Amino acid sequence: MERDRLETYADLIVKNGLNLDKGQELLVIADLDQADFVRMVVEKCYQAGASRVVVEWHDMPMDRLHCIYQTPETLSQVPAWEIARWKWRAERLPALLWLDSDDPDGMAGVDPAKRAQAQAARFPAIKPFREATENRHQWCIAAVPGVKWAKKVFPDKSEPEAVEALWEAILTAARANGDAVANWKEHNETIHRRSAKLNEYNFAALEYHSANGTDFRVGLLEQGKFCGAAEKDLSGRIFNPNIPSEEVFTTPKKGEAEGLLVATKPLSWQGVLIEDFSIRFEKGRAVEVHARKGQAALEKMIGMDEGAAYLGECALIGADSPINRMGVLFYCTLFDENASCHMAVGRGFNECVRDYNKYSLEELRELGVNDSMIHVDFMIGSEDLSIDGITRDGEKIPVFRNGNWCF
Amino acid sequence: MERDRLETYADLIVKNGLNLDKGQELLVIADLDQADFVRMVVEKCYQAGASRVVVEWHDMPMDRLHCIYQTPETLSQVPAWEIARWKWRAERLPALLWLDSDDPDGMAGVDPAKRAQAQAARFPAIKPFREATENRHQWCIAAVPGVKWAKKVFPDKSEPEAVEALWEAILTAARANGDAVANWKEHNETIHRRSAKLNEYNFAALEYHSANGTDFRVGLLEQGKFCGAAEKDLSGRIFNPNIPSEEVFTTPKKGEAEGLLVATKPLSWQGVLIEDFSIRFEKGRAVEVHARKGQAALEKMIGMDEGAAYLGECALIGADSPINRMGVLFYCTLFDENASCHMAVGRGFNECVRDYNKYSLEELRELGVNDSMIHVDFMIGSEDLSIDGITRDGEKIPVFRNGNWCF
């Protein structure tokens, strides 16, 4: 990929994605695949005023070996240096950048139960630190192409051609062509206009219908709000947590979800691909799942903890979104979630409650913000999807028709 | 490089280099350049019984950015997670594998004084942990080709050809062709025979002469011994700390070095290349240095701390060593030191004192084992080098003639 296009993308990540304070610290978590690009981003962060950048190189093939060969006990431990790193994050609130390039099939051959159990065992040690950072710093997830990921998306191309094609798709999806900063100004305004309108209605519920079998209703918090694109942290810093980001989303009310959701795209979870699946909800809880492929992983996923079977996100994206119209299946949630309306099981978003910082964590849980160690999106958008908003007075307002926004 | 030749090399590193105990932990420090080979080695370590392998990915270009952009204060800090990692090393004594592929010029553009000061400031926090691990675990340094390193060694080749040529040179130098384990059995025996003979003589000093100007005498400890190739840690585990390793070496007596040493190969220190240099010693101390290139770095090096101007190693290698006869200049100490007789300024080797574990650290320092934060080898071997051993009775015994061993 041409260097000036990579520079544009790197600038977008540093300026719009992170928007660092002068003197702020930064944690970068990156795979090994595009080290030159990671270095370019790190240099730009220093030039933007970062006082210290800490790079954690992550390698899924190595994680795979650890999962296969370590005992469950060893795999479940949280080493002291990891706790020390979390303490730094909680105390100094460095911005967080995650540059993802994982192979969607990278964990094939690993026992999902062994991995999930270790993750569950590790979670209590990490949870307090994660909560201490929540909404207190800027964070951004963006992607770079890894060879295996690129071959998954473009299996008929040679490795270098596939990587180049995936770069092209990533840059297009990220609106990083031309004047990326101007693109994102306009884009942030459209998203904010739609979420403002939804927040005026303050719907009690949304109802979903599609010929694919989806027939579903989800309850919304009276104190809730829809968010999207640029966000503000508690100290007022504006940042774009996802590049790309097409969604308008909120946190649903725990306990109010009824009916069937039929997934319209595959889901990659912990390196396992789950395909052609549906989830049926009763009283907010996933009570039945069916998958043509990946049934065990899907069951494991919603069984990770008590909250893993409840919803934590409800997101709206028009079928005419650029990512959907590109017609590329990325096998990566960051992109595929922006092609399609979706839900997530697991942890909800405190920041989707108005004035959320006036509530304690316990109060937010009581309002109906779900809690879990996981947060996993799955896609339910289709070309014929209808969504109606149900007002607190019981009035029905069209929100989506034929897969697209009504406003 | 063919997979089976890489497997042979990986097996050599795991079996001869590390010789892990069942259930032992392992720390691997590796650059990003040959991730597939690093993964191969890690899998073999697990198969050999490692209970946990921790991989620290190191990236010199990123270190370069930190050095350039961080303030001296930030660069001097030792973060809590680094201390936690050192505590683990001191308490659990994991084996240590360092897979080096650094670009010899990778730190160009960095102010050596800034980097050296930060290193000096960080040292006191790390020193006690380093001492707590010394001679208590197996460690091994081996190399893999990085692209920039390969282009430095083979500048006229394309990048892939240069990497392939450097693989070939590394495998040959490492005696990793054919039956590597048998090669190393014979090789370890030759080295042990020579060091046994030197230890019988128990020389008081060695005298060096060459037409290149070298005219030098170094004192040896009465309690000292020559070592080489396979070593034993304090719990009796046999390992090969350097792959390749051609040297028979000891720790000289601090305070006894007189005359001029003329370097016969360039030295790469902290990413700076030092060329055509000489060092003059008086009463054991480097009092004068001259370098056609890298004078500032050379001065900085011997000024790092009090012990940096004193010798910490005296190593003997015949001019007919395979690495010297290959005629490849690696720009990497691990290889170039094995092509040539050399000395090191800086920290000496406690394990080159007989029954060293019966002495306290202070007693070893008093005997004349040098202490410093650095240990840097420089090459002094030449085709005409003569070395004589001076016995405790003043008798002169030929050790080297015309650059090669007399026994």
XYZ file of N, CA and C in Angstrom, chain A residues 32 35 38-39 42-43 46-47 51-55 57 59 61-62 65-66 69-70 74 77 80-81 84-85 88, chain B residues 32 35 38-39 42-43 46-47 51-55 57 59 61-62 65-66 69-70 74 77 80-81 84-85 88:
168
model
N 1.816 -8.925 15.134
C 3.135 -8.780 14.505
C 3.056 -8.459 13.010
N 4.214 -4.513 11.332
C 5.055 -3.806 12.298
C 5.431 -2.408 11.804
N 2.605 -0.105 12.550
C 2.527 0.134 13.997
C 3.573 1.170 14.409
N 4.784 1.026 13.855
C 5.859 1.989 14.173
C 5.485 3.392 13.686
N 3.017 4.821 16.114
C 3.665 5.172 17.386
C 4.456 6.474 17.237
N 5.160 6.626 16.119
C 5.913 7.878 15.934
C 4.970 9.072 15.875
N 3.875 9.984 19.383
C 4.899 10.776 20.070
C 4.874 12.213 19.550
N 4.774 12.363 18.226
C 4.770 13.718 17.650
C 3.529 14.494 18.090
N 3.739 11.081 26.046
C 4.954 11.104 26.861
C 5.624 9.733 26.878
N 4.810 8.683 26.798
C 5.355 7.327 26.794
C 4.379 6.439 26.022
N 4.896 5.665 25.111
C 4.075 4.691 24.398
C 4.583 3.313 24.777
N 3.691 2.486 25.266
C 4.035 1.106 25.614
C 3.383 0.214 24.566
N 4.186 -0.605 23.905
C 3.651 -1.488 22.861
C 3.637 -2.921 23.377
N 3.161 -6.412 21.997
C 3.016 -7.215 20.784
C 2.255 -8.482 21.142
N 0.435 -12.108 19.698
C 0.601 -13.076 18.614
C -0.342 -14.251 18.836
N -0.927 -17.015 17.086
C -0.358 -18.367 16.989
C 0.368 -18.777 18.279
N 0.975 -17.810 18.965
C 1.643 -18.128 20.224
C 0.603 -18.407 21.316
N -0.523 -21.877 21.078
C 0.385 -22.856 21.691
C 0.217 -22.872 23.210
N 0.134 -21.681 23.822
C -0.064 -21.634 25.276
C -1.336 -22.388 25.658
N -0.800 -26.278 25.205
C 0.201 -27.000 25.993
C 0.172 -26.702 27.484
N -0.313 -25.521 27.900
C -0.297 -25.239 29.341
C -1.416 -26.016 30.041
N -2.187 -23.403 34.977
C -1.229 -22.378 34.532
C -1.922 -21.339 33.666
N -3.823 -18.589 35.504
C -3.149 -17.626 36.370
C -3.029 -16.258 35.711
N 1.920 -11.656 38.015
C 2.051 -10.386 38.748
C 2.348 -9.225 37.803
N 3.125 -9.494 36.736
C 3.447 -8.387 35.831
C 2.219 -7.934 35.045
N 0.450 -5.683 37.407
C 1.170 -4.405 37.478
C 0.826 -3.529 36.262
N 0.697 -4.162 35.093
C 0.336 -3.402 33.887
C -1.084 -2.829 34.034
N -1.139 0.190 36.347
C -0.715 1.385 35.602
C -1.882 1.936 34.787
N 10.890 -9.423 16.036
C 9.705 -9.768 15.251
C 10.045 -10.471 13.934
N 9.123 -14.753 13.187
C 8.102 -15.192 14.139
C 7.787 -16.687 13.981
N 10.362 -18.635 15.818
C 10.172 -18.474 17.267
C 9.042 -19.394 17.747
N 7.958 -19.425 16.968
C 6.823 -20.299 17.330
C 7.249 -21.772 17.302
N 9.191 -22.434 20.445
C 8.312 -22.441 21.628
C 7.536 -23.759 21.693
N 7.040 -24.219 20.549
C 6.302 -25.487 20.564
C 7.220 -26.634 21.004
N 7.637 -26.560 24.757
C 6.484 -27.163 25.441
C 6.559 -28.689 25.347
N 6.904 -29.175 24.137
C 6.974 -30.632 23.958
C 8.093 -31.233 24.811
N 6.529 -25.819 31.397
C 5.183 -25.649 31.951
C 4.555 -24.339 31.475
N 5.402 -23.339 31.266
C 4.897 -22.050 30.795
C 6.026 -21.371 30.013
N 5.701 -20.887 28.830
C 6.656 -20.119 28.048
C 6.120 -18.695 27.945
N 6.929 -17.751 28.358
C 6.563 -16.340 28.245
C 7.418 -15.742 27.131
N 6.762 -15.150 26.146
C 7.501 -14.565 25.021
C 7.455 -13.049 25.125
N 8.277 -10.039 22.973
C 8.666 -9.581 21.629
C 9.379 -8.251 21.774
N 11.504 -5.105 19.762
C 11.553 -4.471 18.444
C 12.480 -3.257 18.517
N 13.453 -1.050 16.224
C 12.941 0.221 15.676
C 12.003 0.944 16.654
N 11.250 0.181 17.449
C 10.364 0.808 18.432
C 11.196 1.379 19.582
N 12.442 4.691 18.626
C 11.466 5.781 18.777
C 11.356 6.208 20.238
N 11.303 5.236 21.155
C 11.225 5.581 22.586
C 12.428 6.445 22.974
N 12.081 10.041 21.402
C 10.973 10.926 21.772
C 10.716 11.040 23.275
N 11.084 10.036 24.065
C 10.811 10.152 25.498
C 11.804 11.109 26.151
N 11.586 9.938 31.667
C 10.696 8.816 31.344
C 11.514 7.600 30.932
N 12.982 5.474 33.757
C 12.134 4.761 34.717
C 12.100 3.254 34.432
N 6.695 -0.664 36.940
C 6.405 -1.703 37.942
C 6.247 -3.081 37.310
N 5.695 -3.123 36.086
C 5.512 -4.448 35.470
C 6.850 -5.073 35.073
N 8.115 -6.545 38.224
C 7.356 -7.775 38.506
C 7.884 -8.936 37.664
N 8.237 -8.651 36.411
C 8.782 -9.689 35.542
C 10.139 -10.164 36.079
N 9.713 -12.449 39.079
C 9.400 -13.805 38.630
C 10.677 -14.533 38.206
